[in-house]
Amino acid sequence: MRLDPLTLVRLRTIGWPDDAWAEEALRAAPRGRLARVVEQHRSGYVVSVGEGEEFRAQAPAAWLRPRFPPEQRACVGDWVVLDDEADEILALLPRRSLLKRGAAGEHYRQQLIAANIDYVLVVCGLDHDFNPRRLERYLVLVQGSGATPVLVLTKADLCQDLEPVTEALADILALGVQAHPVNAKDPASVAVLDRYLQPGRSVVLVGSSGAGKSTLTNTLLGVEKMKTGEVRARDSRGRHTTTWRALIPLPQGGCLIDTPGMRELKLTGEERLDAGAFADIEALAASCRFNDCGHRREPGCAVRAALEAGTLDADHYANYLKLRDELAAAAGQLAARLADKAEAKVMGKALDKRLKEKYGRR
Ligand SMILES: Nc1nc2c(ncn2[C@@H]2O[C@H](COP(=O)(O)OP(=O)(O)O)[C@@H](O)[C@H]2O)c(=O)[nH]1
Ligand SMILES: [Mg+2]
Ligand SMILES: [Zn+2]
């Protein structure tokens, strides 16, 4: 597919990048009209072909089949090709990144959060919200997404002393993760984030309720688009339907993807601990006496040794064990689900074969 200059200008306003990925994606795309998914609903999608040009589009019939792999259905941020009438999605473009999590609930399920993002801005207040362990969890989730995590520490104006914060984040900062203390209400302070918001770039804000995501969005936009403060979950959605947009073009040129409601951040089982927030511990593990050291009670454990020597933070270590267990459990569930699917496929084929033998060609 080729894009004419005018189309390109309009797509740029909603985050179409200008790089090797874009060229590659266009080459793979069938003929049609390029659009970006800005909202996902039970009944279909809202897509955009440029700032302010949004409309509904149907999912292809294949996506509605229950056995269709959920990851191959579009989510917010995805680039799709529309049919000639521009009311149905024909195809999903290959993704440059995909952020997902384990869905809340007792059954194992993955939930796609956003696709084709460049930076995940992990928003955390420098008040009671501040929690390095939760930031580590975010970093583990972001690590495999293909996007770069950035810490945005809001309410810096309420924080007298940044020294303890820097200390608490030492392990994370040592990994090269950028952290920016800001006053989310102050445009001059928030301008430090402009480097992530260049044209063709997409960012997603994540963080707990009250962290300052809406405040930050409003300041970046220069207008009060998002309602801030304590809004009860029950009426928040209904009141916001006229202004709420999952993908917001910014005056800086990039665009921002808003994710409503992410209380729980479960791992999917596909994350890795040897890159990202716990790379330091996994690096130590190379010196453990046993290859399969669990770093709990084994003799010759380099991780325990570092802990005892005080060079490894006890809370960081405890969080590592916790997330390692959670990851193992989720990976087990994921493996079981894949095995179930493979078995269903094999059984389906066997049944097919038997029916064919009995009744000839079906
Ligand atoms: N002083 C100060 N207050 C902030 C800052 N960021 C957010 N707030 C306040 O914190 C509360 C929650 O912010 P909000 O943006 O609604 O959080 P959200 O739930 O993440 O969208 C609001 O009362 C904001 O005014 C900041 O940087 N400084
Ligand atoms: Mg909010
Ligand atoms: Zn060990």
mmCIF file of N, CA and C and ligand atoms in Angstrom, residues 281 284-305 317 324, ligand 3:
data_model
loop_
_atom_site.group_PDB
_atom_site.id
_atom_site.type_symbol
_atom_site.label_atom_id
_atom_site.label_comp_id
_atom_site.label_asym_id
_atom_site.label_seq_id
_atom_site.Cartn_x
_atom_site.Cartn_y
_atom_site.Cartn_z
ATOM 1 N N ILE A 281 19.388 -9.177 40.158
ATOM 2 C CA ILE A 281 19.329 -10.434 40.908
ATOM 3 C C ILE A 281 19.663 -11.618 40.001
ATOM 4 N N LEU A 284 23.333 -11.829 39.596
ATOM 5 C CA LEU A 284 23.969 -12.436 40.773
ATOM 6 C C LEU A 284 23.841 -13.960 40.721
ATOM 7 N N ALA A 285 22.673 -14.413 40.255
ATOM 8 C CA ALA A 285 22.368 -15.848 40.256
ATOM 9 C C ALA A 285 23.375 -16.666 39.453
ATOM 10 N N ALA A 286 24.035 -16.015 38.517
ATOM 11 C CA ALA A 286 25.036 -16.725 37.706
ATOM 12 C C ALA A 286 26.171 -17.249 38.577
ATOM 13 N N SER A 287 26.370 -16.634 39.754
ATOM 14 C CA SER A 287 27.455 -17.072 40.643
ATOM 15 C C SER A 287 26.986 -18.025 41.732
ATOM 16 N N CYS A 288 25.724 -18.421 41.738
ATOM 17 C CA CYS A 288 25.244 -19.379 42.734
ATOM 18 C C CYS A 288 25.890 -20.742 42.468
ATOM 19 N N ARG A 289 26.061 -21.525 43.529
ATOM 20 C CA ARG A 289 26.710 -22.828 43.371
ATOM 21 C C ARG A 289 25.893 -23.751 42.473
ATOM 22 N N PHE A 290 24.578 -23.745 42.682
ATOM 23 C CA PHE A 290 23.715 -24.633 41.880
ATOM 24 C C PHE A 290 23.056 -23.870 40.736
ATOM 25 N N ASN A 291 23.036 -24.531 39.590
ATOM 26 C CA ASN A 291 22.406 -23.936 38.408
ATOM 27 C C ASN A 291 20.951 -23.594 38.646
ATOM 28 N N ASP A 292 20.275 -24.481 39.384
ATOM 29 C CA ASP A 292 18.838 -24.313 39.588
ATOM 30 C C ASP A 292 18.538 -23.734 40.973
ATOM 31 N N CYS A 293 19.487 -22.949 41.475
ATOM 32 C CA CYS A 293 19.339 -22.356 42.808
ATOM 33 C C CYS A 293 18.034 -21.557 42.891
ATOM 34 N N GLY A 294 17.293 -21.762 43.974
ATOM 35 C CA GLY A 294 16.041 -21.026 44.162
ATOM 36 C C GLY A 294 16.254 -19.743 44.946
ATOM 37 N N HIS A 295 17.475 -19.503 45.392
ATOM 38 C CA HIS A 295 17.855 -18.315 46.164
ATOM 39 C C HIS A 295 17.066 -18.187 47.453
ATOM 40 N N ARG A 296 16.731 -19.321 48.062
ATOM 41 C CA ARG A 296 16.042 -19.252 49.352
ATOM 42 C C ARG A 296 16.948 -19.785 50.467
ATOM 43 N N ARG A 297 17.274 -21.084 50.387
ATOM 44 C CA ARG A 297 18.070 -21.658 51.474
ATOM 45 C C ARG A 297 19.288 -22.442 50.999
ATOM 46 N N GLU A 298 19.517 -22.460 49.704
ATOM 47 C CA GLU A 298 20.589 -23.280 49.152
ATOM 48 C C GLU A 298 21.963 -22.787 49.613
ATOM 49 N N PRO A 299 22.893 -23.725 49.847
ATOM 50 C CA PRO A 299 24.261 -23.301 50.172
ATOM 51 C C PRO A 299 24.930 -22.699 48.929
ATOM 52 N N GLY A 300 25.806 -21.768 49.162
ATOM 53 C CA GLY A 300 26.551 -21.155 48.060
ATOM 54 C C GLY A 300 25.696 -20.246 47.196
ATOM 55 N N CYS A 301 24.648 -19.702 47.786
ATOM 56 C CA CYS A 301 23.757 -18.825 47.004
ATOM 57 C C CYS A 301 24.300 -17.391 46.999
ATOM 58 N N ALA A 302 24.622 -16.916 45.825
ATOM 59 C CA ALA A 302 25.206 -15.578 45.685
ATOM 60 C C ALA A 302 24.188 -14.481 45.980
ATOM 61 N N VAL A 303 22.905 -14.786 45.751
ATOM 62 C CA VAL A 303 21.852 -13.807 45.999
ATOM 63 C C VAL A 303 21.700 -13.590 47.510
ATOM 64 N N ARG A 304 21.634 -14.717 48.257
ATOM 65 C CA ARG A 304 21.552 -14.616 49.721
ATOM 66 C C ARG A 304 22.795 -13.936 50.284
ATOM 67 N N ALA A 305 23.936 -14.242 49.674
ATOM 68 C CA ALA A 305 25.191 -13.640 50.143
ATOM 69 C C ALA A 305 25.136 -12.116 49.994
ATOM 70 N N TYR A 317 14.446 -7.901 46.957
ATOM 71 C CA TYR A 317 14.590 -9.356 46.915
ATOM 72 C C TYR A 317 13.254 -10.057 47.193
ATOM 73 N N ARG A 324 8.373 -13.869 41.047
ATOM 74 C CA ARG A 324 8.848 -15.113 40.427
ATOM 75 C C ARG A 324 7.808 -16.216 40.605
HETATM 76 ZN ZN ZN B 3 21.005 -18.567 44.579
#
